[in-house]
């Protein structure tokens, strides 16, 4: 049986064309495919081949997955299928959306046979749908909440990579208000709650949802950290960033928040406002940190503004 390095040489020799695709599919059909080393190699090949052969790979992997979904190797093929789908979405959005929905439905219809590893991958599919468009994932809300409540009754386990954690994270991405129902469970998990905030930010129409959650948060440390996160993201969000930064400065007066606000101003082109905020920061180290970050923002964009920041830095 050919070793993976030999398969790689064959694929490389085929210059990643049609013959390379054929060699890769032969590699996937090997009986001992389901091992971490083989999967890692296959994932690298998927990165190279998907842009050219996304439809072919989706079709083949879906067939492999449906055939082996109850076998150990089915888990690896499921992971590859998700990876290919994410890479292929920009080329074939409608086909990928249909594939992911059908895959979830197939797995849920056999849920009495599903092992925890596959449940986590189902959640990965649902999170992917939520990142594309929340309306695609809403239909799974009740199923997920029912499953989470069963696990909570059995003993809540909010460690990273646990099924409980993944369920709560996925539910929050679909409907951020769900966190209110589990507030007591999250009291001692501020870092994990912040991670959930990050996950929600990966979905559509999420910035306002997160802002609402942050404003109601009782843990001041978590609240401040979440504000840093929002300041770093606001320039890329469908909001009015200038207004958000100004309102944040009025509400939060710590020097760390001022530092983040100054850099946020710089990201949206408001250099003068950024420098005004820096003048309000008393700690010299924080001032220097902010100015260096601002200089790095403007260096590839505007030499005059970069020099203006550097002059302030050495003054």
GROMACS .gro file of C-alpha atoms in nm:
model
  315
    1UNK     CA    1   0.000   0.000   0.000
    2UNK     CA    2   0.134   0.342  -0.093
    3UNK     CA    3   0.251   0.569   0.191
    4UNK     CA    4   0.111   0.922   0.213
    5UNK     CA    5   0.446   1.070   0.098
    6UNK     CA    6   0.419   0.860  -0.219
    7UNK     CA    7   0.064   0.987  -0.272
    8UNK     CA    8   0.190   1.341  -0.222
    9UNK     CA    9   0.459   1.293  -0.488
   10UNK     CA   10   0.196   1.159  -0.730
   11UNK     CA   11  -0.034   1.455  -0.660
   12UNK     CA   12   0.256   1.699  -0.696
   13UNK     CA   13   0.365   1.534  -1.021
   14UNK     CA   14   0.012   1.578  -1.155
   15UNK     CA   15   0.053   1.954  -1.095
   16UNK     CA   16  -0.268   1.960  -0.891
   17UNK     CA   17  -0.480   1.896  -1.201
   18UNK     CA   18  -0.748   1.635  -1.273
   19UNK     CA   19  -0.506   1.347  -1.218
   20UNK     CA   20  -0.411   1.498  -0.881
   21UNK     CA   21  -0.777   1.498  -0.783
   22UNK     CA   22  -0.804   1.132  -0.884
   23UNK     CA   23  -0.496   1.040  -0.678
   24UNK     CA   24  -0.630   1.227  -0.376
   25UNK     CA   25  -0.967   1.050  -0.394
   26UNK     CA   26  -0.786   0.715  -0.413
   27UNK     CA   27  -0.596   0.818  -0.101
   28UNK     CA   28  -0.922   0.886   0.083
   29UNK     CA   29  -1.053   0.539  -0.002
   30UNK     CA   30  -0.769   0.361   0.179
   31UNK     CA   31  -0.898   0.131   0.455
   32UNK     CA   32  -0.666   0.283   0.718
   33UNK     CA   33  -0.754   0.644   0.638
   34UNK     CA   34  -0.894   0.724   0.984
   35UNK     CA   35  -0.582   0.835   1.168
   36UNK     CA   36  -0.472   1.180   1.275
   37UNK     CA   37  -0.165   1.182   1.048
   38UNK     CA   38  -0.364   1.080   0.742
   39UNK     CA   39  -0.633   1.336   0.819
   40UNK     CA   40  -0.379   1.619   0.853
   41UNK     CA   41  -0.229   1.530   0.516
   42UNK     CA   42  -0.576   1.513   0.358
   43UNK     CA   43  -0.667   1.852   0.506
   44UNK     CA   44  -0.357   2.009   0.350
   45UNK     CA   45  -0.450   1.860   0.013
   46UNK     CA   46  -0.804   1.993   0.050
   47UNK     CA   47  -0.665   2.346   0.096
   48UNK     CA   48  -0.480   2.312  -0.236
   49UNK     CA   49  -0.744   2.130  -0.442
   50UNK     CA   50  -1.072   2.289  -0.327
   51UNK     CA   51  -1.044   2.616  -0.525
   52UNK     CA   52  -1.016   2.416  -0.850
   53UNK     CA   53  -1.230   2.112  -0.771
   54UNK     CA   54  -1.474   2.220  -0.500
   55UNK     CA   55  -1.784   2.062  -0.662
   56UNK     CA   56  -1.608   1.730  -0.726
   57UNK     CA   57  -1.467   1.714  -0.372
   58UNK     CA   58  -1.800   1.800  -0.213
   59UNK     CA   59  -1.976   1.531  -0.414
   60UNK     CA   60  -1.716   1.261  -0.338
   61UNK     CA   61  -1.678   1.343   0.031
   62UNK     CA   62  -2.054   1.353   0.077
   63UNK     CA   63  -2.082   1.003  -0.072
   64UNK     CA   64  -1.801   0.875   0.151
   65UNK     CA   65  -1.957   1.036   0.454
   66UNK     CA   66  -2.306   0.894   0.392
   67UNK     CA   67  -2.159   0.547   0.336
   68UNK     CA   68  -1.935   0.553   0.645
   69UNK     CA   69  -2.126   0.785   0.880
   70UNK     CA   70  -2.169   0.510   1.143
   71UNK     CA   71  -1.811   0.384   1.110
   72UNK     CA   72  -1.501   0.524   1.287
   73UNK     CA   73  -1.359   0.664   0.962
   74UNK     CA   74  -1.684   0.852   0.905
   75UNK     CA   75  -1.574   1.105   1.166
   76UNK     CA   76  -1.266   1.203   0.965
   77UNK     CA   77  -1.463   1.225   0.642
   78UNK     CA   78  -1.723   1.441   0.818
   79UNK     CA   79  -1.447   1.678   0.931
   80UNK     CA   80  -1.307   1.694   0.579
   81UNK     CA   81  -1.654   1.754   0.438
   82UNK     CA   82  -1.700   2.055   0.669
   83UNK     CA   83  -1.354   2.186   0.582
   84UNK     CA   84  -1.421   2.159   0.209
   85UNK     CA   85  -1.764   2.320   0.249
   86UNK     CA   86  -1.614   2.622   0.425
   87UNK     CA   87  -1.350   2.663   0.156
   88UNK     CA   88  -1.596   2.604  -0.129
   89UNK     CA   89  -1.872   2.836  -0.005
   90UNK     CA   90  -1.740   3.141  -0.188
   91UNK     CA   91  -1.735   2.944  -0.516
   92UNK     CA   92  -2.068   2.759  -0.486
   93UNK     CA   93  -2.277   2.913  -0.202
   94UNK     CA   94  -2.612   2.755  -0.294
   95UNK     CA   95  -2.469   2.402  -0.330
   96UNK     CA   96  -2.270   2.428  -0.008
   97UNK     CA   97  -2.569   2.558   0.187
   98UNK     CA   98  -2.782   2.268   0.065
   99UNK     CA   99  -2.506   2.018   0.143
  100UNK     CA  100  -2.458   2.141   0.499
  101UNK     CA  101  -2.832   2.143   0.572
  102UNK     CA  102  -2.875   1.793   0.429
  103UNK     CA  103  -2.575   1.667   0.626
  104UNK     CA  104  -2.713   1.807   0.952
  105UNK     CA  105  -3.054   1.657   0.882
  106UNK     CA  106  -2.902   1.316   0.807
  107UNK     CA  107  -2.706   1.318   1.131
  108UNK     CA  108  -2.998   1.440   1.341
  109UNK     CA  109  -3.227   1.172   1.199
  110UNK     CA  110  -2.975   0.912   1.324
  111UNK     CA  111  -2.906   1.096   1.649
  112UNK     CA  112  -2.961   0.789   1.868
  113UNK     CA  113  -2.646   0.645   1.709
  114UNK     CA  114  -2.433   0.959   1.711
  115UNK     CA  115  -2.120   0.966   1.923
  116UNK     CA  116  -2.009   1.286   2.102
  117UNK     CA  117  -1.740   1.355   1.840
  118UNK     CA  118  -1.997   1.369   1.563
  119UNK     CA  119  -2.232   1.581   1.772
  120UNK     CA  120  -1.954   1.839   1.801
  121UNK     CA  121  -1.914   1.834   1.424
  122UNK     CA  122  -2.289   1.879   1.374
  123UNK     CA  123  -2.263   2.189   1.593
  124UNK     CA  124  -1.971   2.305   1.378
  125UNK     CA  125  -2.202   2.282   1.076
  126UNK     CA  126  -2.476   2.480   1.253
  127UNK     CA  127  -2.227   2.748   1.359
  128UNK     CA  128  -2.111   2.771   0.998
  129UNK     CA  129  -2.472   2.830   0.891
  130UNK     CA  130  -2.511   3.099   1.160
  131UNK     CA  131  -2.201   3.278   1.031
  132UNK     CA  132  -2.348   3.285   0.680
  133UNK     CA  133  -2.699   3.393   0.778
  134UNK     CA  134  -2.867   3.351   1.116
  135UNK     CA  135  -3.196   3.256   0.953
  136UNK     CA  136  -3.030   2.937   0.827
  137UNK     CA  137  -2.961   2.820   1.181
  138UNK     CA  138  -3.272   2.930   1.373
  139UNK     CA  139  -3.459   2.605   1.302
  140UNK     CA  140  -3.209   2.412   1.518
  141UNK     CA  141  -3.253   2.628   1.829
  142UNK     CA  142  -3.514   2.414   2.008
  143UNK     CA  143  -3.335   2.087   1.935
  144UNK     CA  144  -3.008   2.224   2.072
  145UNK     CA  145  -3.167   2.376   2.381
  146UNK     CA  146  -3.345   2.050   2.461
  147UNK     CA  147  -3.015   1.861   2.434
  148UNK     CA  148  -2.834   2.117   2.650
  149UNK     CA  149  -3.100   2.099   2.922
  150UNK     CA  150  -3.063   1.720   2.932
  151UNK     CA  151  -2.686   1.754   2.976
  152UNK     CA  152  -2.732   2.016   3.248
  153UNK     CA  153  -2.964   1.781   3.436
  154UNK     CA  154  -2.692   1.515   3.416
  155UNK     CA  155  -2.426   1.753   3.549
  156UNK     CA  156  -2.302   2.066   3.373
  157UNK     CA  157  -1.949   2.048   3.227
  158UNK     CA  158  -1.840   2.382   3.085
  159UNK     CA  159  -1.486   2.290   2.985
  160UNK     CA  160  -1.359   2.392   2.643
  161UNK     CA  161  -1.429   2.125   2.379
  162UNK     CA  162  -1.702   1.967   2.593
  163UNK     CA  163  -2.039   1.902   2.433
  164UNK     CA  164  -2.209   2.124   2.695
  165UNK     CA  165  -1.981   2.414   2.603
  166UNK     CA  166  -2.028   2.364   2.229
  167UNK     CA  167  -2.407   2.351   2.265
  168UNK     CA  168  -2.420   2.670   2.471
  169UNK     CA  169  -2.182   2.850   2.233
  170UNK     CA  170  -2.386   2.745   1.927
  171UNK     CA  171  -2.715   2.844   2.090
  172UNK     CA  172  -2.573   3.185   2.179
  173UNK     CA  173  -2.463   3.237   1.819
  174UNK     CA  174  -2.818   3.163   1.700
  175UNK     CA  175  -2.991   3.363   1.975
  176UNK     CA  176  -2.771   3.571   2.211
  177UNK     CA  177  -3.065   3.625   2.450
  178UNK     CA  178  -3.038   3.255   2.541
  179UNK     CA  179  -2.747   3.342   2.771
  180UNK     CA  180  -2.992   3.501   3.014
  181UNK     CA  181  -3.148   3.159   3.071
  182UNK     CA  182  -2.812   3.016   3.177
  183UNK     CA  183  -2.674   3.318   3.366
  184UNK     CA  184  -2.632   3.130   3.694
  185UNK     CA  185  -2.429   2.856   3.526
  186UNK     CA  186  -2.191   3.115   3.381
  187UNK     CA  187  -2.122   3.309   3.701
  188UNK     CA  188  -1.784   3.145   3.756
  189UNK     CA  189  -1.686   3.122   3.391
  190UNK     CA  190  -1.610   3.480   3.285
  191UNK     CA  191  -1.334   3.381   3.038
  192UNK     CA  192  -1.560   3.127   2.873
  193UNK     CA  193  -1.843   3.379   2.860
  194UNK     CA  194  -1.609   3.621   2.685
  195UNK     CA  195  -1.525   3.346   2.436
  196UNK     CA  196  -1.897   3.309   2.369
  197UNK     CA  197  -1.913   3.684   2.301
  198UNK     CA  198  -1.636   3.637   2.042
  199UNK     CA  199  -1.833   3.354   1.881
  200UNK     CA  200  -2.149   3.565   1.860
  201UNK     CA  201  -1.947   3.839   1.691
  202UNK     CA  202  -1.881   3.593   1.410
  203UNK     CA  203  -2.248   3.594   1.312
  204UNK     CA  204  -2.456   3.841   1.118
  205UNK     CA  205  -2.623   4.136   1.298
  206UNK     CA  206  -2.427   4.055   1.612
  207UNK     CA  207  -2.256   4.377   1.723
  208UNK     CA  208  -2.571   4.531   1.872
  209UNK     CA  209  -2.654   4.199   2.041
  210UNK     CA  210  -2.314   4.186   2.208
  211UNK     CA  211  -2.333   4.552   2.309
  212UNK     CA  212  -2.668   4.487   2.475
  213UNK     CA  213  -2.524   4.186   2.663
  214UNK     CA  214  -2.216   4.383   2.771
  215UNK     CA  215  -2.420   4.675   2.903
  216UNK     CA  216  -2.620   4.435   3.123
  217UNK     CA  217  -2.314   4.239   3.241
  218UNK     CA  218  -2.259   4.249   3.619
  219UNK     CA  219  -1.896   4.133   3.619
  220UNK     CA  220  -1.702   4.459   3.572
  221UNK     CA  221  -1.380   4.287   3.465
  222UNK     CA  222  -1.560   4.089   3.196
  223UNK     CA  223  -1.751   4.399   3.095
  224UNK     CA  224  -1.432   4.602   3.044
  225UNK     CA  225  -1.261   4.323   2.850
  226UNK     CA  226  -1.564   4.290   2.624
  227UNK     CA  227  -1.554   4.666   2.560
  228UNK     CA  228  -1.189   4.634   2.447
  229UNK     CA  229  -1.305   4.364   2.207
  230UNK     CA  230  -1.583   4.581   2.066
  231UNK     CA  231  -1.353   4.880   2.023
  232UNK     CA  232  -1.113   4.661   1.824
  233UNK     CA  233  -1.396   4.542   1.599
  234UNK     CA  234  -1.620   4.847   1.558
  235UNK     CA  235  -1.448   4.975   1.241
  236UNK     CA  236  -1.549   4.655   1.060
  237UNK     CA  237  -1.906   4.639   1.190
  238UNK     CA  238  -2.230   4.769   1.029
  239UNK     CA  239  -2.263   5.049   1.286
  240UNK     CA  240  -2.154   5.412   1.313
  241UNK     CA  241  -1.808   5.356   1.471
  242UNK     CA  242  -1.745   5.723   1.555
  243UNK     CA  243  -2.060   5.742   1.764
  244UNK     CA  244  -1.981   5.411   1.937
  245UNK     CA  245  -1.628   5.523   2.029
  246UNK     CA  246  -1.751   5.858   2.166
  247UNK     CA  247  -2.025   5.691   2.373
  248UNK     CA  248  -1.773   5.439   2.508
  249UNK     CA  249  -1.534   5.715   2.617
  250UNK     CA  250  -1.821   5.891   2.798
  251UNK     CA  251  -1.918   5.570   2.981
  252UNK     CA  252  -1.581   5.410   3.061
  253UNK     CA  253  -1.300   5.619   3.203
  254UNK     CA  254  -1.017   5.371   3.266
  255UNK     CA  255  -0.688   5.437   3.089
  256UNK     CA  256  -0.699   5.094   2.923
  257UNK     CA  257  -1.031   5.183   2.761
  258UNK     CA  258  -0.893   5.522   2.654
  259UNK     CA  259  -0.596   5.346   2.493
  260UNK     CA  260  -0.823   5.116   2.293
  261UNK     CA  261  -1.048   5.409   2.200
  262UNK     CA  262  -0.752   5.611   2.069
  263UNK     CA  263  -0.645   5.323   1.847
  264UNK     CA  264  -1.006   5.273   1.735
  265UNK     CA  265  -1.023   5.640   1.630
  266UNK     CA  266  -0.705   5.590   1.428
  267UNK     CA  267  -0.851   5.289   1.248
  268UNK     CA  268  -1.140   5.499   1.115
  269UNK     CA  269  -0.910   5.784   1.005
  270UNK     CA  270  -0.972   6.019   1.300
  271UNK     CA  271  -0.608   6.084   1.387
  272UNK     CA  272  -0.663   6.418   1.564
  273UNK     CA  273  -0.927   6.266   1.791
  274UNK     CA  274  -0.692   5.974   1.860
  275UNK     CA  275  -0.412   6.210   1.966
  276UNK     CA  276  -0.651   6.410   2.186
  277UNK     CA  277  -0.743   6.090   2.371
  278UNK     CA  278  -0.376   6.000   2.414
  279UNK     CA  279  -0.320   6.335   2.586
  280UNK     CA  280  -0.577   6.225   2.847
  281UNK     CA  281  -0.377   5.909   2.927
  282UNK     CA  282  -0.147   5.973   3.223
  283UNK     CA  283   0.061   5.655   3.216
  284UNK     CA  284   0.365   5.711   2.986
  285UNK     CA  285   0.390   5.342   2.897
  286UNK     CA  286   0.025   5.330   2.787
  287UNK     CA  287   0.075   5.649   2.584
  288UNK     CA  288   0.376   5.497   2.409
  289UNK     CA  289   0.192   5.171   2.342
  290UNK     CA  290  -0.101   5.355   2.185
  291UNK     CA  291   0.122   5.576   1.968
  292UNK     CA  292   0.320   5.276   1.839
  293UNK     CA  293  -0.004   5.097   1.746
  294UNK     CA  294  -0.135   5.408   1.569
  295UNK     CA  295   0.194   5.452   1.379
  296UNK     CA  296   0.169   5.090   1.261
  297UNK     CA  297  -0.184   5.157   1.133
  298UNK     CA  298  -0.082   5.463   0.928
  299UNK     CA  299   0.263   5.343   0.810
  300UNK     CA  300   0.136   5.165   0.495
  301UNK     CA  301  -0.133   5.429   0.430
  302UNK     CA  302  -0.011   5.784   0.493
  303UNK     CA  303   0.353   5.883   0.545
  304UNK     CA  304   0.268   6.236   0.669
  305UNK     CA  305   0.033   6.109   0.940
  306UNK     CA  306   0.286   5.842   1.036
  307UNK     CA  307   0.552   6.112   1.082
  308UNK     CA  308   0.305   6.318   1.288
  309UNK     CA  309   0.254   6.023   1.523
  310UNK     CA  310   0.628   5.953   1.547
  311UNK     CA  311   0.699   6.319   1.630
  312UNK     CA  312   0.453   6.298   1.917
  313UNK     CA  313   0.612   5.971   2.026
  314UNK     CA  314   0.959   6.127   2.065
  315UNK     CA  315   0.845   6.464   2.199
   0.00000   0.00000   0.00000
